[in-house]
Coordinates of C-alpha atoms in Angstrom, one line a residue:
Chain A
X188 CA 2.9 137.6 167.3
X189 CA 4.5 136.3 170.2
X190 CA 7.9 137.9 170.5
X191 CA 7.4 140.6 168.2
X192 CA 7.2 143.1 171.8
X193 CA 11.1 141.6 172.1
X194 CA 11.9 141.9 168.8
X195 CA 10.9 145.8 168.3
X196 CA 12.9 146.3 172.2
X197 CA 15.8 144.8 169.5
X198 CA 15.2 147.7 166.3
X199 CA 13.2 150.5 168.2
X200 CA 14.8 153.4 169.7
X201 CA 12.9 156.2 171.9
X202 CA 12.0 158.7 169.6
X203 CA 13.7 162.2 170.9
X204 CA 14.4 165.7 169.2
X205 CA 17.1 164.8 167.2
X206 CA 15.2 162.1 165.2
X207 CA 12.3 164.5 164.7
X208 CA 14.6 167.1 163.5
X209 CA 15.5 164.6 161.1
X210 CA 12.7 163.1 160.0
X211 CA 10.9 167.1 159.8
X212 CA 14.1 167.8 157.5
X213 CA 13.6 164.8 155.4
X214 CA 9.9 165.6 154.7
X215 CA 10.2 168.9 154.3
X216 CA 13.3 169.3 152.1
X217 CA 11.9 166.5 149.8
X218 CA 11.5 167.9 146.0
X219 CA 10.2 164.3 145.2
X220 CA 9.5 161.0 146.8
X221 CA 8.0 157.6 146.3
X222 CA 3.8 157.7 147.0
X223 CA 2.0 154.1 148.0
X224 CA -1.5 154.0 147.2
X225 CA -4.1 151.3 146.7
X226 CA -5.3 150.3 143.3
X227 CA -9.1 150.4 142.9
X228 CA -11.1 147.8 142.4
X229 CA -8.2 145.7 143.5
X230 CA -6.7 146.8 146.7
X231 CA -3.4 146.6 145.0
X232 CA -0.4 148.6 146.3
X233 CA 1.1 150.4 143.9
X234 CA 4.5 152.8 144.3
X235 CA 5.0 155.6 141.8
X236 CA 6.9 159.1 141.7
X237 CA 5.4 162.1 142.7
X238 CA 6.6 166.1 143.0
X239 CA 6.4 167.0 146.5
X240 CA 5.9 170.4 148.3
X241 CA 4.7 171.7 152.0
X242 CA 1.9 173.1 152.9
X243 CA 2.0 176.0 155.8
X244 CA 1.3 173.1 158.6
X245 CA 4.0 170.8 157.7
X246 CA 1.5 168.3 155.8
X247 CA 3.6 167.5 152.6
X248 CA 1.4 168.3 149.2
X249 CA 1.5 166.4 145.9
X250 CA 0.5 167.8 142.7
X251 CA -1.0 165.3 140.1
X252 CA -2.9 164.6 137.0
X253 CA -6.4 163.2 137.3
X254 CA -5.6 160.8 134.4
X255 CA -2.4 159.3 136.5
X256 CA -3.8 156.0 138.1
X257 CA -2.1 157.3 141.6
X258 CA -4.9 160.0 141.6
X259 CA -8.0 157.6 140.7
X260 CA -6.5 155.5 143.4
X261 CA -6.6 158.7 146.6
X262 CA -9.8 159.5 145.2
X263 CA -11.4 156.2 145.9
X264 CA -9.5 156.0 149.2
X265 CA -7.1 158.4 150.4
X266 CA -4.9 155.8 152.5
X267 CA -1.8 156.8 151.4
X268 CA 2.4 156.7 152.1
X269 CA 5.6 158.6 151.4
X270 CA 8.6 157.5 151.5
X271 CA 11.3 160.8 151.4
X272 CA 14.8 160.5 151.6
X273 CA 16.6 160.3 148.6
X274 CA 19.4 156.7 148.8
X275 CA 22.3 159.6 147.1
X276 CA 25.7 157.7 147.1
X277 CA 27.3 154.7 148.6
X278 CA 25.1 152.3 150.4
X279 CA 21.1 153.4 149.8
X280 CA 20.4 151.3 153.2
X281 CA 23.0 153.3 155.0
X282 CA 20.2 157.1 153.8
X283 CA 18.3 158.2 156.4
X284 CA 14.7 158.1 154.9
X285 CA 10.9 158.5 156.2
X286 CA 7.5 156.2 155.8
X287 CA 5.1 158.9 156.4
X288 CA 1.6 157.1 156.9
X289 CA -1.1 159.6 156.0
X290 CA -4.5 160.5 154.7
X291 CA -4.8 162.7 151.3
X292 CA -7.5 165.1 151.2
X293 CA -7.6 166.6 147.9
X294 CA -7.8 170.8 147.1
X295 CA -10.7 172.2 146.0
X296 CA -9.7 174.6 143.7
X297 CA -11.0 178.4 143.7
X298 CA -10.6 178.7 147.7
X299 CA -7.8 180.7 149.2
X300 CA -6.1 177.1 150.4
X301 CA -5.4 176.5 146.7
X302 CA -3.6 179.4 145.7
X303 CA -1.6 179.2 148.9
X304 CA -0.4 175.6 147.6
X305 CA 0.2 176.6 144.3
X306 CA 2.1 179.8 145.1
X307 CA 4.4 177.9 147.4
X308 CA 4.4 174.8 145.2
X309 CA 5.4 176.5 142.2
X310 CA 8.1 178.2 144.1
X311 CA 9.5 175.1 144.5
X312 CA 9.3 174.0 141.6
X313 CA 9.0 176.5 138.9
X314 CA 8.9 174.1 136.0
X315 CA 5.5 173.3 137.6
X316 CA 4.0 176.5 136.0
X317 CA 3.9 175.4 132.9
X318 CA 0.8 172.6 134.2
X319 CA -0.2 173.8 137.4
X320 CA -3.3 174.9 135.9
X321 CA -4.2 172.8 133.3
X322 CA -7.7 171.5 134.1
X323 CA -6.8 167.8 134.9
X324 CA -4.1 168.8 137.6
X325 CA -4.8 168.8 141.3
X326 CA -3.3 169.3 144.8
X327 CA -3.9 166.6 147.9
X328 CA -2.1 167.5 151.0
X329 CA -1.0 164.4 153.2
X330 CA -1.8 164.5 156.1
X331 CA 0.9 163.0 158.3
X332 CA -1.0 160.1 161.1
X333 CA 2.4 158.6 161.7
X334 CA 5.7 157.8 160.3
X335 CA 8.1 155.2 160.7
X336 CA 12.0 156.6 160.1
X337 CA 14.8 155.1 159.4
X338 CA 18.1 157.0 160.1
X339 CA 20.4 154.4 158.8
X340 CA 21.1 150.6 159.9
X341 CA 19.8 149.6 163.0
X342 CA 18.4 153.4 164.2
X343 CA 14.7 152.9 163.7
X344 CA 11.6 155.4 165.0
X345 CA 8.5 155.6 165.3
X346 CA 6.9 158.9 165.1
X347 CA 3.7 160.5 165.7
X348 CA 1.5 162.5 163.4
X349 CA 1.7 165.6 165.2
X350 CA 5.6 165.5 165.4
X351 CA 5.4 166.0 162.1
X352 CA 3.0 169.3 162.1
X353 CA 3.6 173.1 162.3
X354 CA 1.4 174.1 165.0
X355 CA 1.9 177.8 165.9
X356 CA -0.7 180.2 165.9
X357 CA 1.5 182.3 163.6
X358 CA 1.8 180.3 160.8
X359 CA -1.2 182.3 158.9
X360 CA 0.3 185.1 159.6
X361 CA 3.0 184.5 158.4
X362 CA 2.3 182.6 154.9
X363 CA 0.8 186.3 154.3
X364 CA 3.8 187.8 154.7
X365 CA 6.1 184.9 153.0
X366 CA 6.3 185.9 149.5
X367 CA 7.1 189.6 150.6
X368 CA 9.4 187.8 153.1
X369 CA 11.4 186.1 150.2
X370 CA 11.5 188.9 148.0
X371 CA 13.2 191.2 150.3
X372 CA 15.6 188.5 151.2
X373 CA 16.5 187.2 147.8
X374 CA 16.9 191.0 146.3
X375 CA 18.0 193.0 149.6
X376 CA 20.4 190.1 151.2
X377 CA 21.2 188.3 147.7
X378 CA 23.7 186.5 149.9
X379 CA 21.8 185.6 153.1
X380 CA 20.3 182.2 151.3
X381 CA 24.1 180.7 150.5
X382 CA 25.4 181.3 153.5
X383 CA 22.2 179.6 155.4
X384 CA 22.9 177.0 152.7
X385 CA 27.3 176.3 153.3
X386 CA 27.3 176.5 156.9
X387 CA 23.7 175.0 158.3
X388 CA 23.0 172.4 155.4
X389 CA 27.2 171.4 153.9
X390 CA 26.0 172.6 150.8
X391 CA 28.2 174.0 148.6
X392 CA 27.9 177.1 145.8
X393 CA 27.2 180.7 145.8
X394 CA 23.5 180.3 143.9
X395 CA 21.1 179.4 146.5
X396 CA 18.1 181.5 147.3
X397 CA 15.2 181.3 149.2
X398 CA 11.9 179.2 147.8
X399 CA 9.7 178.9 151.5
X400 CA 9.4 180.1 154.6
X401 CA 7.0 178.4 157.1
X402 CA 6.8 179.0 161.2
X403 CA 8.9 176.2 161.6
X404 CA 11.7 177.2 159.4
X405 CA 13.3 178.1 155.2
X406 CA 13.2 176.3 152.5
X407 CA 16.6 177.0 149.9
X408 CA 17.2 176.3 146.2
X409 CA 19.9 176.7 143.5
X410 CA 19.1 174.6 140.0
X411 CA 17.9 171.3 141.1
X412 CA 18.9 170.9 144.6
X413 CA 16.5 171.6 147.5
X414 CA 17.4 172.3 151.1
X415 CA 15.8 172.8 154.9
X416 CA 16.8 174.7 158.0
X417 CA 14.7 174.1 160.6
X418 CA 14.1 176.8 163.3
X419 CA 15.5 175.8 166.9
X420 CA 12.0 176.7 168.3
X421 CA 8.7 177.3 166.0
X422 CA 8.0 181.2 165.4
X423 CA 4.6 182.2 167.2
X424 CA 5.0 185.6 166.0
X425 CA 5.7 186.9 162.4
X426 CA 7.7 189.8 163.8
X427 CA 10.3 187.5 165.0
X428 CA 10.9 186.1 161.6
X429 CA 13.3 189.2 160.7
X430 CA 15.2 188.5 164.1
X431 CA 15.5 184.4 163.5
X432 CA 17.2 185.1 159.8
X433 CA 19.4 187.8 161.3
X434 CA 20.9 185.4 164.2
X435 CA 20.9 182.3 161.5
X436 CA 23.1 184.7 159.4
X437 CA 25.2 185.7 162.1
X438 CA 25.5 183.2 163.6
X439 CA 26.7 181.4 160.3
X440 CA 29.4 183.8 160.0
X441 CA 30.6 183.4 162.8
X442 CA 30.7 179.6 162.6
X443 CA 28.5 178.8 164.9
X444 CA 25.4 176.1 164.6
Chain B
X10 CA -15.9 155.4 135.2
X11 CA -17.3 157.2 132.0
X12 CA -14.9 158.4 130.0
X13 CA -12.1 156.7 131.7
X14 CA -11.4 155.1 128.6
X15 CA -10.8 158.6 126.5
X16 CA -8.5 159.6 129.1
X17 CA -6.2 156.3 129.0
X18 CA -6.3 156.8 124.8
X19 CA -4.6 160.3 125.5
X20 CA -1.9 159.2 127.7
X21 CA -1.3 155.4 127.0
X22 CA 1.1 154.6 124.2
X23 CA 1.2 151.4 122.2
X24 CA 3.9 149.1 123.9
X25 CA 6.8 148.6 121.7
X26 CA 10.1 147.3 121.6
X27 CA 12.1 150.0 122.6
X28 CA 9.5 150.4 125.9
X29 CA 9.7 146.8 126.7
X30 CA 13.4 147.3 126.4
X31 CA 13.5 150.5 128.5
X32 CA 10.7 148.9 131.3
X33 CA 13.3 145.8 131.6
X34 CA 17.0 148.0 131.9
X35 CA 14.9 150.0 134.4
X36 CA 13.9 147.2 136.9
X37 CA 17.2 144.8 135.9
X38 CA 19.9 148.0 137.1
X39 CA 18.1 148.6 139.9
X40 CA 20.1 148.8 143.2
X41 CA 17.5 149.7 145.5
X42 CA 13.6 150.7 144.9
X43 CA 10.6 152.1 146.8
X44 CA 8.5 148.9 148.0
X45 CA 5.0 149.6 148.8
X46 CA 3.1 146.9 150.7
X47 CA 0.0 146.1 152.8
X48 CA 0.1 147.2 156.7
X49 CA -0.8 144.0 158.6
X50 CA -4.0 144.8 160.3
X51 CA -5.0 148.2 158.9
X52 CA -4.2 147.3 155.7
X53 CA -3.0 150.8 154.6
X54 CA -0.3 151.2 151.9
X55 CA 3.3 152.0 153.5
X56 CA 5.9 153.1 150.9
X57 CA 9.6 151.7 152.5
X58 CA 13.2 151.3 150.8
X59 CA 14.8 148.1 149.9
X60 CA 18.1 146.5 148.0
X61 CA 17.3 144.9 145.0
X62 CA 18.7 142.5 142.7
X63 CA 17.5 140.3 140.0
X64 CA 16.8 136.4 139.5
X65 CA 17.7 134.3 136.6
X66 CA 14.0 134.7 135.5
X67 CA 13.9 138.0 135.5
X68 CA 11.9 138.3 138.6
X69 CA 13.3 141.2 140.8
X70 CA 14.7 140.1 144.6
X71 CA 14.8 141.9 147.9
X72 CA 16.9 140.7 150.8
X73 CA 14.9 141.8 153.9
X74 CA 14.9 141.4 158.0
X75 CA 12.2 139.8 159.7
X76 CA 12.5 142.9 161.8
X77 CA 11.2 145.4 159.5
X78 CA 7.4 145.9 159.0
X79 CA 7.8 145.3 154.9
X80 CA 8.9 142.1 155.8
X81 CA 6.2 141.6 158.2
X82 CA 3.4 142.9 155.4
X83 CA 4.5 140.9 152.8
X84 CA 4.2 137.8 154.8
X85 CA 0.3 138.4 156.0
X86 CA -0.7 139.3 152.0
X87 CA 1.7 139.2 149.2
X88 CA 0.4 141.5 147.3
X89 CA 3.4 144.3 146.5
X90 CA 4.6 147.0 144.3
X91 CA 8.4 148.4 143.3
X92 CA 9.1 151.3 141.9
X93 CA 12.4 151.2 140.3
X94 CA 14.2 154.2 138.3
X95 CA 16.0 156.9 140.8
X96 CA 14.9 160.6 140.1
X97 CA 18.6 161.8 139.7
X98 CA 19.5 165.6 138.2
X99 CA 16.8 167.7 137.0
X100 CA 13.2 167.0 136.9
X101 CA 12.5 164.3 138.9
X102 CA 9.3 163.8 136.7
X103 CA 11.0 163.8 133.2
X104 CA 13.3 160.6 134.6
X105 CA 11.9 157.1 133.8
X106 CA 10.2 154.7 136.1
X107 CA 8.5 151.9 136.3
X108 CA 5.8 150.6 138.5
X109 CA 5.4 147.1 138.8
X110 CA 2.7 145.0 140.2
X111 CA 4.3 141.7 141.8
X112 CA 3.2 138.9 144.4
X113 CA 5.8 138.4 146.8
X114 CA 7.6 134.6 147.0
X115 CA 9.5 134.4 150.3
X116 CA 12.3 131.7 149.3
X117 CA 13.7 129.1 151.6
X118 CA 16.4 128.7 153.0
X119 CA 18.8 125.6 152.3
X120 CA 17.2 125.4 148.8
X121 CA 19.3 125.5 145.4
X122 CA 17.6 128.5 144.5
X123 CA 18.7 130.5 148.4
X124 CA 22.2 129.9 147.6
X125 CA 21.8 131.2 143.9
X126 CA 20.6 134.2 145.1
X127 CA 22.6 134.6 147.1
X128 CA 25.7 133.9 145.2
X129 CA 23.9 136.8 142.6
X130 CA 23.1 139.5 144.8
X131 CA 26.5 139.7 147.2
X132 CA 28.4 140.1 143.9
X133 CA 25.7 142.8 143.1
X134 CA 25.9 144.0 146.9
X135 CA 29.5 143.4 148.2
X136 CA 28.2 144.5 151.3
X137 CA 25.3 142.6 152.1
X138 CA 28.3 139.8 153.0
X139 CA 27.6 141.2 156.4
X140 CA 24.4 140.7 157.0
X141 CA 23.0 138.2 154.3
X142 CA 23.6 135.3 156.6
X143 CA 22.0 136.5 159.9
X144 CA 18.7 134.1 160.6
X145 CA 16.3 137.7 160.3
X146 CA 17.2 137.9 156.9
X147 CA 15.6 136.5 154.6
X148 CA 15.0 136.9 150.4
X149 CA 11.7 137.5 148.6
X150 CA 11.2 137.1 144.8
X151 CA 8.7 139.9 143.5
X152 CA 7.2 138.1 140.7
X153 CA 5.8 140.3 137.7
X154 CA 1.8 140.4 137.5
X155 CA 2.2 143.4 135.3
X156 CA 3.7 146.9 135.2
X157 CA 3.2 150.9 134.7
X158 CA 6.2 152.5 132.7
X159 CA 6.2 156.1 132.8
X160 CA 9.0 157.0 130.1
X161 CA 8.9 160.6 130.9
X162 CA 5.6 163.6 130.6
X163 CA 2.8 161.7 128.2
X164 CA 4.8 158.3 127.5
X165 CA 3.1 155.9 129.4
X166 CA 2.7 152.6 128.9
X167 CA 1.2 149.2 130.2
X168 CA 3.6 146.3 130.4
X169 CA 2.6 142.4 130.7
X170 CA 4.3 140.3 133.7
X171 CA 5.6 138.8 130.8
X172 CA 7.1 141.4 129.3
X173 CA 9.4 141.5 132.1
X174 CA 10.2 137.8 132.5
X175 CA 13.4 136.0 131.1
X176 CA 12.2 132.6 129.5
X177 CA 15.2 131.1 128.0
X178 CA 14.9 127.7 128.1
X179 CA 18.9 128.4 129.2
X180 CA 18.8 130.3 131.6
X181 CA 19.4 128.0 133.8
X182 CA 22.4 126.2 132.2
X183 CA 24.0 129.8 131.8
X184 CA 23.7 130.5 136.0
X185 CA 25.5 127.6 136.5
X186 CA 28.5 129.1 134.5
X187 CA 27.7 132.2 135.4
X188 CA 30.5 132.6 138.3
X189 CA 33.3 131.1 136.2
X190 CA 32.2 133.0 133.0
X191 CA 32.2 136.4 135.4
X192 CA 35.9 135.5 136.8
X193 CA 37.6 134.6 133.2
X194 CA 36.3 137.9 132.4
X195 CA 37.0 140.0 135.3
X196 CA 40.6 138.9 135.6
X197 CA 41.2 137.7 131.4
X198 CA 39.4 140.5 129.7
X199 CA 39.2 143.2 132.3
X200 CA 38.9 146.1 130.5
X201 CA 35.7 144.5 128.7
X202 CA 33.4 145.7 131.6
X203 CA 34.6 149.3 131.3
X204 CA 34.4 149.5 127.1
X205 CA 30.7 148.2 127.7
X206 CA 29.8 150.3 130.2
X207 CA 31.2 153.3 128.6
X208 CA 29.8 152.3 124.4
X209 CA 26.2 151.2 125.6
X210 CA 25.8 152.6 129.2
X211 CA 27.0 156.2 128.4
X212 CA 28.9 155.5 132.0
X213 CA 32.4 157.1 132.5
X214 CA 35.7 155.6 134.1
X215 CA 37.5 152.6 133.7
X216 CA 37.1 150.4 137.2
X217 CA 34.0 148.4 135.8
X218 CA 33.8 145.2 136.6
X219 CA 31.2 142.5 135.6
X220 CA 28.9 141.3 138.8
X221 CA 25.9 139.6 136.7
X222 CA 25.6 137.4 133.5
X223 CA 21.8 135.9 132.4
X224 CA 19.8 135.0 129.4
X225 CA 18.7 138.3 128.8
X226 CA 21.9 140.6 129.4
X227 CA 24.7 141.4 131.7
X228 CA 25.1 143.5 135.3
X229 CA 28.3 146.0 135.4
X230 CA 29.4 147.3 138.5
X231 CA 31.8 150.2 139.3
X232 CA 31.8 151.4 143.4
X233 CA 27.9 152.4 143.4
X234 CA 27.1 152.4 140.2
X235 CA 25.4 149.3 138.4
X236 CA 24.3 149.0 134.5
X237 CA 22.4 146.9 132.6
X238 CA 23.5 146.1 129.3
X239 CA 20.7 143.2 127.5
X240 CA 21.3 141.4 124.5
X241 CA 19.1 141.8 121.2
X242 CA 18.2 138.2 122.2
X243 CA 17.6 136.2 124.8
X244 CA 20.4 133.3 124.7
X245 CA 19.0 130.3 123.7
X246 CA 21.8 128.3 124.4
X247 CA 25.2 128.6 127.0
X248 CA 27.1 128.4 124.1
X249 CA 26.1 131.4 122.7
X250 CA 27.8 133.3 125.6
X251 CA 30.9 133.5 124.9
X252 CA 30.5 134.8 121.0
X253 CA 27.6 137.5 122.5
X254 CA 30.1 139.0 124.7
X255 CA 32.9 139.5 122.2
X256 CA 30.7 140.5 119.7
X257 CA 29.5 143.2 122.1
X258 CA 32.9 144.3 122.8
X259 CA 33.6 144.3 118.8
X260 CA 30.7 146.9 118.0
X261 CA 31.6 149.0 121.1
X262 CA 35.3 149.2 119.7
X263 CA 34.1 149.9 116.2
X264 CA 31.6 152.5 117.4
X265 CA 28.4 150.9 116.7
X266 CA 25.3 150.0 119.0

C-alpha cells in the first residue's frame, strides 16, 4: 500500500457543502439506481436495478420482490451499495454520481414505519400501486455508512454517513403533516411546483407537481422525471415549512437562487 | 431454502433464442454500466460507474485508473458484476437489463491483445484518446461466468457464460481487418451505418458511422449514441464479411428484418 496516502492527496478533495449538496441531491432525487449486493452461498457481487425512494431521514428505500435474487441476497447479509446518478447525455464519466455504502434493514410490515414508506414511495412512483402490496413485495431502507462521490473527472469525495442523513427533531412532525402539505400545494398553488422546478432545478414544462416533502427539502415530478430542492438550512419546525415554500416561490420569481 | 425452487418456476423462463439474442445486444451496446466489486479489506459490495466496450470474444472491457477503488477491488479478488441496459423514459423497471457474473482479467500492457483493445474501444470512445495512455490506466476484460436477464416484470431468465461468448474460430482473422473493413465503409459506403441503424436499431438521423466489426455483429456510433446490430450467425470465415454487410443493407432497403 505504500503510496496509496500520495495517490488519494492526487484524486481526493476536502469534502465541503457544495459536494454534500450534491451528493444529498443525487440520492434523493434518484427514481432508480444500480444496487450491489453479495450473492449467497457465494459471496458473489452482483449489480442489478432497483426503484428507489426516501425515507423521512434521508436513508434511500428500495422496494423488491422476495423471489428477486437481490432480496435473498440483503436478507442473508444486508451489506449493500447504490450507485445514483443517472450517465444522461454526452460523456457518462463526465455525470456526477454517488457509491452510497450502506446497511439494509428490511420493513416489517403492519407497523406505522411501513405505511410511511409506502405512502411516500408510491407517491413517487404511482405505477408502484399496482404491487406494493402483493404478498412477496418488501421495503429495506439503506442506511447510508458512507459514500464515495464522484462529481465528474478528477473531483472525487469522500463522505460520511451522517452527511447523508435528515436529522432535525421536526422531521416526524412533519411527515404527519406532508400529505396534507402536498395537497394544499398541488390544488391551492397548482403553479408553485413548476416554478420551484424552471428556476431552482433548469427543468423545463408547466406539469410538475409536488411528490415529497422531508425537513431537509421537496421532492417534484411531471411524467417520468424526478427532481430535488434542497432547503438552505434543515426545518426544525413544521410551522416554518409554509414560510420556506413561500420565500422559494418568491424568490423564484424574482430570479433569485 | 424450501420452496425456493417453486418460486424460481414462477418467475424463470426457458432461455431461448430471442433472450440469448436480447442478453447479448444488451451487454455488446453498452457504453458505460454499473460495476459492483469487492471492498479490499471489508469486503462489502460497492456499486461504481465505468466505460465499457467489448472484446473480439465477446467478453465485455472496462478501461479503469489505478486511482479509483474499483480498480483497486478488482485487483485484491476478481470476483465482479456489470449491470448493463440504461433505465431511459418510463419505468425504469419495465427496461431490460442484464446482470452478469464475470472474473476480472487485468490485461498487459505491450501485449497484442492491449493494443487491440485499445485500437476497439477509442473508436467506441473518441474520447478516451485523452486519457487511455496515462500509466494509471489500465484495461480489465470481465469474462462471462454466467448472467441474470431481466427482460422486463416476470421475464427472467438465466444465461450461460457461454451464451454471451463469441467463438468463431474467425474472430480473430476478422479483427485484423476490422480497421480497414471499418474505413472502406465509413468513407465508400457512408450512408450504410445510418440505413442500419435506422432498419434494425429503430435509431433516427443520418450521421451514423461504423466504430466496431466482429464475429458476432457490428457497433454503430452517432455522437452518444451506440447500437448493436448481430448477425443471424456468427461469421465462420473473414470472407463472409463483406457479403453479410451488403446483404444487411439489401433487407434494410427492401424493408425486411
Amino acid at each position: 500500500m505504500t503510496g496509496s496516502k500520495d495517490d488519494r492527496a492526487k484524486v481526493l478533495r476536502d469534502t465541503d457543502d457544495e459536494a454534500r449538496r450534491l451528493a444529498r441531491t443525487l440520492l434523493r432525487s434518484a427514481r432508480s439506481a444500480s444496487l450491489a449486493v453479495l450473492e449467497p452461498e457465494t459471496g458473489h457481487p452482483l449489480a442489478t436495478r432497483v426503484l428507489t425512494g426516501l425515507d423521512i431521514d434521508g436513508a434511500p428505500v428500495i422496494l423488491v420482490s422476495a423471489l428477486s435474487v437481490h432480496t435473498k441476497a440483503l436478507r442473508a447479509d444486508p451489506r449493500s451499495s447504490l450507485l445514483a446518478g443517472e450517465p444522461g447525455k454526452g460523456d457518462p464519466l463526465a455525470h456526477p454520481r454517488l457509491t452510497l455504502i450502506a446497511t439494509a434493514d428490511e420493513v416489517a410490515r403492519d407497523t406505522k414505519e411501513h405505511a410511511r414508506l409506502r405512502e411516500r414511495f408510491v407517491r413517487r412512483h404511482p405505477k408502484a400501486k399496482l404491487y406494493v402490496d402483493f404478498p412477496d413485495f418488501t421495503f429495506f431502507r439503506l442506511v447510508p455508512l458512507r459514500a464515495n462521490l464522484n462529481g465528474g473527472f478528477g473531483k472525487a469525495y469522500l463522505l460520511s454517513g451522517d452527511d447523508l442523513m435528515i436529522r432535525s427533531p421536526a422531521r416526524e412532525a412533519i411527515a404527519d403533516r406532508e400529505n396534507a402539505a402536498i395537497e394544499h400545494m398541488n390544488s391551492d398553488h397548482a403553479e408553485a411546483a413548476s416554478v420551484y422546478a424552471n428556476h431552482y432545478c433548469g427543468a423545463k414544462g408547466n406539469n410538475w407537481s409536488l411528490c415529497g416533502i422531508d425537513a431537509a427539502g421537496i421532492d417534484l415530478a411531471a411524467g417520468d422525471e424526478l427532481k430535488r430542492v434542497e432547503f438552505a438550512e434543515e426545518l426544525t419546525d413544521p410551522a416554518q415549512l409554509r414560510t420556506v415554500l413561500a420565500d422559494l416561490l418568491r424568490n423564484a420569481r424574482a430570479g433569485q437562487a
